[in-house]
Short mmCIF file of C-alpha atoms in Angstrom, two decimals:
data_model
loop_
_atom_site.label_atom_id
_atom_site.label_comp_id
_atom_site.label_asym_id
_atom_site.label_seq_id
_atom_site.Cartn_x
_atom_site.Cartn_y
_atom_site.Cartn_z
CA MET B 1 8.89 14.47 7.59
CA GLU B 2 10.10 10.93 8.24
CA HIS B 3 7.94 7.81 8.16
CA ALA B 4 8.21 7.41 11.93
CA ASP B 5 6.94 10.96 12.42
CA VAL B 6 3.82 10.26 10.32
CA TRP B 7 2.91 6.78 11.61
CA ASP B 8 3.41 7.70 15.26
CA GLU B 9 1.54 6.61 18.38
CA ARG B 10 -1.32 9.05 17.86
CA THR B 11 -1.86 8.00 14.25
CA ALA B 12 -1.64 4.30 15.13
CA GLN B 13 -4.28 4.68 17.84
CA ALA B 14 -6.69 6.34 15.38
CA TYR B 15 -5.85 4.29 12.28
CA ASP B 16 -8.37 1.44 12.57
CA ALA B 17 -11.20 3.74 13.66
CA GLU B 18 -10.70 5.95 10.60
CA LEU B 19 -10.37 3.25 7.94
CA GLY B 20 -13.99 3.70 6.89
CA ALA B 21 -14.89 1.53 3.90
CA MET B 22 -11.36 0.08 3.72
CA GLY B 23 -12.05 -1.80 6.95
CA SER B 24 -15.48 -3.05 5.91
CA ALA B 25 -16.42 -6.63 5.04
CA ALA B 26 -17.40 -5.43 1.55
CA VAL B 27 -13.78 -4.42 0.87
CA LEU B 28 -11.94 -7.01 2.95
CA GLY B 29 -13.94 -9.99 1.70
CA PRO B 30 -12.85 -9.78 -1.96
CA THR B 31 -9.31 -8.81 -0.90
CA LEU B 32 -8.92 -11.87 1.30
CA ASP B 33 -10.57 -14.17 -1.25
CA ARG B 34 -8.12 -13.05 -3.94
CA LEU B 35 -5.03 -13.32 -1.72
CA VAL B 36 -6.01 -16.84 -0.61
CA GLU B 37 -6.41 -17.81 -4.27
CA LEU B 38 -3.05 -16.33 -5.29
CA ALA B 39 -1.17 -17.88 -2.36
CA GLU B 40 -2.26 -21.35 -3.52
CA GLY B 41 -1.80 -22.73 -0.01
CA GLY B 42 1.69 -21.31 0.45
CA ALA B 43 3.03 -18.79 2.94
CA ALA B 44 2.41 -15.04 2.46
CA LEU B 45 4.44 -11.97 3.39
CA GLU B 46 2.78 -8.57 3.81
CA LEU B 47 5.04 -5.57 3.31
CA ALA B 48 4.09 -2.66 5.61
CA ILE B 49 1.59 -4.84 7.47
CA GLY B 50 0.54 -1.94 9.70
CA THR B 51 -2.14 -2.73 12.26
CA GLY B 52 -3.02 -6.00 10.52
CA ARG B 53 -6.13 -4.87 8.63
CA VAL B 54 -5.45 -7.55 5.98
CA GLY B 55 -2.78 -9.77 7.53
CA VAL B 56 -4.70 -10.80 10.65
CA PRO B 57 -7.91 -11.94 8.91
CA LEU B 58 -5.82 -13.58 6.17
CA ALA B 59 -4.05 -15.64 8.84
CA ALA B 60 -7.47 -16.55 10.21
CA ARG B 61 -8.25 -17.99 6.77
CA GLY B 62 -5.45 -20.52 7.27
CA ILE B 63 -2.66 -18.74 5.36
CA ARG B 64 0.72 -18.56 7.11
CA VAL B 65 1.25 -14.78 7.21
CA SER B 66 4.44 -12.91 8.13
CA GLY B 67 5.01 -9.16 7.92
CA ILE B 68 7.44 -6.29 7.70
CA GLU B 69 6.55 -3.02 9.44
CA LEU B 70 8.65 0.08 10.13
CA SER B 71 6.32 1.74 12.64
CA GLU B 72 6.50 0.21 16.10
CA PRO B 73 3.28 1.98 17.23
CA MET B 74 1.42 0.40 14.28
CA LEU B 75 2.91 -2.98 15.15
CA ALA B 76 1.82 -2.55 18.77
CA ARG B 77 -1.77 -2.16 17.54
CA LEU B 78 -1.41 -5.36 15.49
CA ARG B 79 -0.22 -7.18 18.59
CA THR B 80 -3.57 -6.46 20.26
CA LYS B 81 -5.12 -8.66 17.54
CA ALA B 82 -2.54 -11.40 16.92
CA ASP B 83 0.56 -12.60 18.74
CA ALA B 84 4.00 -13.10 17.27
CA GLU B 85 3.50 -16.85 16.91
CA HIS B 86 0.48 -16.48 14.63
CA VAL B 87 1.68 -13.40 12.67
CA PRO B 88 5.48 -12.91 13.03
CA VAL B 89 6.67 -9.44 12.01
CA VAL B 90 10.15 -8.06 11.36
CA VAL B 91 10.58 -4.39 12.25
CA GLY B 92 12.19 -2.62 9.32
CA ASP B 93 11.91 -0.92 5.95
CA MET B 94 9.84 -2.78 3.35
CA ALA B 95 12.43 -2.01 0.67
CA HIS B 96 15.29 -3.72 2.50
CA ALA B 97 14.27 -5.74 5.59
CA ARG B 98 14.43 -9.52 5.26
CA VAL B 99 12.15 -12.14 6.78
CA PRO B 100 13.31 -15.74 7.29
CA GLY B 101 11.82 -18.34 4.99
CA GLU B 102 10.50 -18.56 1.45
CA PHE B 103 7.06 -17.39 0.36
CA ALA B 104 4.52 -18.12 -2.35
CA LEU B 105 3.03 -14.63 -2.13
CA VAL B 106 4.25 -11.16 -1.19
CA TYR B 107 1.65 -8.41 -1.16
CA LEU B 108 1.50 -4.65 -0.67
CA VAL B 109 -1.93 -3.07 -0.33
CA PHE B 110 -3.72 0.27 0.06
CA ASN B 111 -1.29 2.41 -2.01
CA THR B 112 1.54 1.75 0.44
CA ILE B 113 4.36 1.48 -2.11
CA SER B 114 3.85 5.21 -2.68
CA ASN B 115 5.13 5.82 0.87
CA LEU B 116 8.60 5.20 -0.58
CA LEU B 117 9.50 8.67 -1.84
CA GLU B 118 12.30 7.81 -4.27
CA GLN B 119 12.04 5.75 -7.45
CA SER B 120 15.17 3.85 -6.42
CA GLU B 121 13.49 2.79 -3.17
CA GLN B 122 10.40 1.59 -5.03
CA VAL B 123 12.63 -0.45 -7.34
CA ALA B 124 14.40 -1.85 -4.26
CA CYS B 125 11.00 -2.85 -2.85
CA PHE B 126 10.30 -4.97 -5.94
CA ARG B 127 13.72 -6.60 -5.63
CA ASN B 128 13.13 -7.27 -1.95
CA ALA B 129 9.80 -8.90 -2.77
CA ALA B 130 11.49 -11.09 -5.39
CA ALA B 131 14.19 -12.12 -2.93
CA HIS B 132 11.53 -13.51 -0.56
CA LEU B 133 9.66 -15.52 -3.20
CA ALA B 134 10.00 -19.10 -4.35
CA PRO B 135 10.21 -19.69 -8.13
CA GLY B 136 6.78 -18.97 -9.60
CA GLY B 137 5.89 -16.78 -6.61
CA ARG B 138 3.70 -13.72 -6.93
CA PHE B 139 3.97 -10.08 -5.86
CA VAL B 140 0.66 -8.21 -5.60
CA VAL B 141 0.48 -4.41 -5.51
CA GLU B 142 -2.69 -2.38 -4.90
CA LEU B 143 -2.18 1.23 -6.01
CA TRP B 144 -4.11 4.26 -7.12
CA VAL B 145 -3.75 5.68 -10.64
CA PRO B 146 -2.43 9.28 -10.54
CA ASP B 147 -5.42 11.47 -11.27
CA LEU B 148 -3.70 14.53 -12.68
CA GLN B 149 -6.78 15.28 -14.77
CA ARG B 150 -8.23 16.76 -11.58
CA LEU B 151 -5.39 19.27 -11.46
CA PRO B 152 -6.36 22.57 -13.14
CA PRO B 153 -3.78 24.23 -15.42
CA ASP B 154 -1.17 26.22 -13.45
CA ARG B 155 -2.47 24.84 -10.13
CA THR B 156 -0.68 22.50 -7.73
CA ALA B 157 -3.59 21.39 -5.53
CA ALA B 158 -6.83 19.47 -5.94
CA ILE B 159 -9.56 18.39 -3.53
CA PHE B 160 -9.99 14.62 -3.43
CA SER B 161 -12.61 14.23 -0.71
CA VAL B 162 -15.39 16.24 0.92
CA GLU B 163 -17.29 14.50 3.72
CA PRO B 164 -19.06 15.63 6.88
CA GLY B 165 -16.29 16.63 9.26
CA ARG B 166 -13.49 16.00 6.77
CA ILE B 167 -11.87 17.55 3.69
CA GLY B 168 -9.03 15.95 1.71
CA LEU B 169 -6.62 18.01 -0.37
CA ASP B 170 -3.64 16.85 -2.45
CA THR B 171 -0.73 19.12 -3.38
CA TYR B 172 1.46 17.99 -6.28
CA ASP B 173 5.05 18.35 -7.38
CA VAL B 174 4.75 16.97 -10.91
CA LEU B 175 8.50 17.24 -11.51
CA LEU B 176 9.37 14.80 -8.70
CA GLN B 177 6.08 12.85 -8.87
CA HIS B 178 5.45 13.74 -5.25
CA VAL B 179 2.09 14.40 -3.66
CA VAL B 180 1.23 15.45 -0.13
CA SER B 181 -2.20 14.38 1.09
CA HIS B 182 -3.70 16.80 3.61
CA HIS B 183 -6.58 15.44 5.73
CA PHE B 184 -8.47 18.19 7.56
CA ARG B 185 -10.82 17.00 10.32
CA PHE B 186 -13.15 19.33 12.16
CA GLY B 187 -16.20 19.28 14.41
CA GLU B 188 -18.89 21.74 15.42
CA GLY B 189 -16.51 24.30 16.91
CA THR B 190 -13.66 26.34 15.42
CA GLU B 191 -10.87 23.85 16.06
CA ALA B 192 -9.53 21.60 13.29
CA GLU B 193 -6.93 18.84 13.05
CA LEU B 194 -4.54 18.24 10.16
CA PHE B 195 -2.87 14.96 9.20
CA ARG B 196 -0.44 14.94 6.28
CA SER B 197 1.29 12.12 4.44
CA ARG B 198 3.83 12.28 1.62
CA HIS B 199 3.82 9.94 -1.37
CA ARG B 200 5.52 9.30 -4.68
CA TYR B 201 2.91 8.44 -7.28
CA VAL B 202 3.66 5.77 -9.88
CA TRP B 203 2.08 5.21 -13.28
CA PRO B 204 1.12 1.60 -14.10
CA ALA B 205 3.65 1.42 -16.95
CA GLU B 206 6.40 2.64 -14.63
CA LEU B 207 5.40 0.01 -12.08
CA ASP B 208 5.64 -2.66 -14.78
CA LEU B 209 9.19 -1.57 -15.60
CA MET B 210 10.16 -1.79 -11.92
CA ALA B 211 8.77 -5.31 -11.94
CA GLN B 212 10.80 -6.27 -15.01
CA LEU B 213 13.99 -4.98 -13.37
CA ALA B 214 13.31 -7.37 -10.46
CA GLY B 215 12.66 -10.34 -12.75
CA PHE B 216 8.84 -10.29 -12.67
CA ALA B 217 6.30 -10.46 -15.48
CA LEU B 218 2.81 -8.97 -15.25
CA GLU B 219 0.30 -11.80 -14.81
CA HIS B 220 -2.92 -9.85 -14.10
CA ARG B 221 -4.12 -6.28 -13.70
CA TRP B 222 -7.62 -5.63 -12.38
CA ALA B 223 -9.47 -2.50 -11.36
CA ASP B 224 -10.30 -4.09 -8.01
CA TRP B 225 -9.88 -7.25 -5.98
CA ASP B 226 -13.04 -8.70 -7.49
CA GLY B 227 -11.29 -9.01 -10.86
CA SER B 228 -13.21 -6.25 -12.64
CA PRO B 229 -11.48 -5.08 -15.84
CA PHE B 230 -8.87 -2.32 -15.62
CA THR B 231 -9.75 0.52 -18.03
CA ALA B 232 -8.61 4.01 -18.95
CA THR B 233 -11.00 5.45 -16.37
CA SER B 234 -10.07 3.14 -13.46
CA GLY B 235 -9.01 5.04 -10.36
CA SER B 236 -6.85 2.24 -8.98
CA HIS B 237 -5.53 -1.19 -9.84
CA VAL B 238 -4.53 -4.51 -8.36
CA SER B 239 -1.47 -5.75 -10.27
CA VAL B 240 -0.16 -9.31 -9.95
CA TYR B 241 3.47 -9.93 -10.91
CA ARG B 242 5.00 -13.39 -11.10
CA LEU B 243 8.51 -14.79 -11.10
CA PRO B 244 9.44 -17.46 -13.66
CA VAL B 245 8.45 -20.91 -12.47
CA ASP B 246 11.91 -22.36 -13.20
CA GLY B 247 13.63 -19.56 -11.27
CA THR B 248 15.71 -18.40 -14.24
#
């Protein structure tokens, strides 16, 4: 299934309504605070900006925000919140599309780098981020830590969420580092709806090597946007990579 088939009109229309906690002030507040701090007054580029969950309120904070987005239905939803003058967006692949100008900050949130299903494409994404940055610029990646401890021996599936009206199930291909997330939604009757998305999971050490190949060095790694320490039991991380200040 291609990216355009997953992030289609139907998914785009439902995306904001189904964000849950990820769209709340409790999550967005620390995210925006940290991005403003890391941008240091410079321009920011969001890869896979989607419907503008982060990019639009970041622009409202006074940061000059641009974006790259492959899904035109997702971009159409963003345009209901901000026009092209305030948040310009290039339609294209986050691993290769280029945006005019030079940026102090490039960021990629909510596990989105895992939407690139080949290691080579994830490496290309780091290189594309570096190509947009001024010397000393930062690339920020928010990503979950692969939780293979939940996977029983000789099994390829694990439940990751059980909520009223929703069950989440991941199926793994540990050879290719691929996972398919299955989101089952159901109501009072017998009908159910299934949404699936494919990902390539990445270990933090592998992500660091991708960064080195693109000329970055790890500056910070936190468990969350509030700067809490990253530990062996952390389920996700916010990693900040920086280019050399002298550009060499």
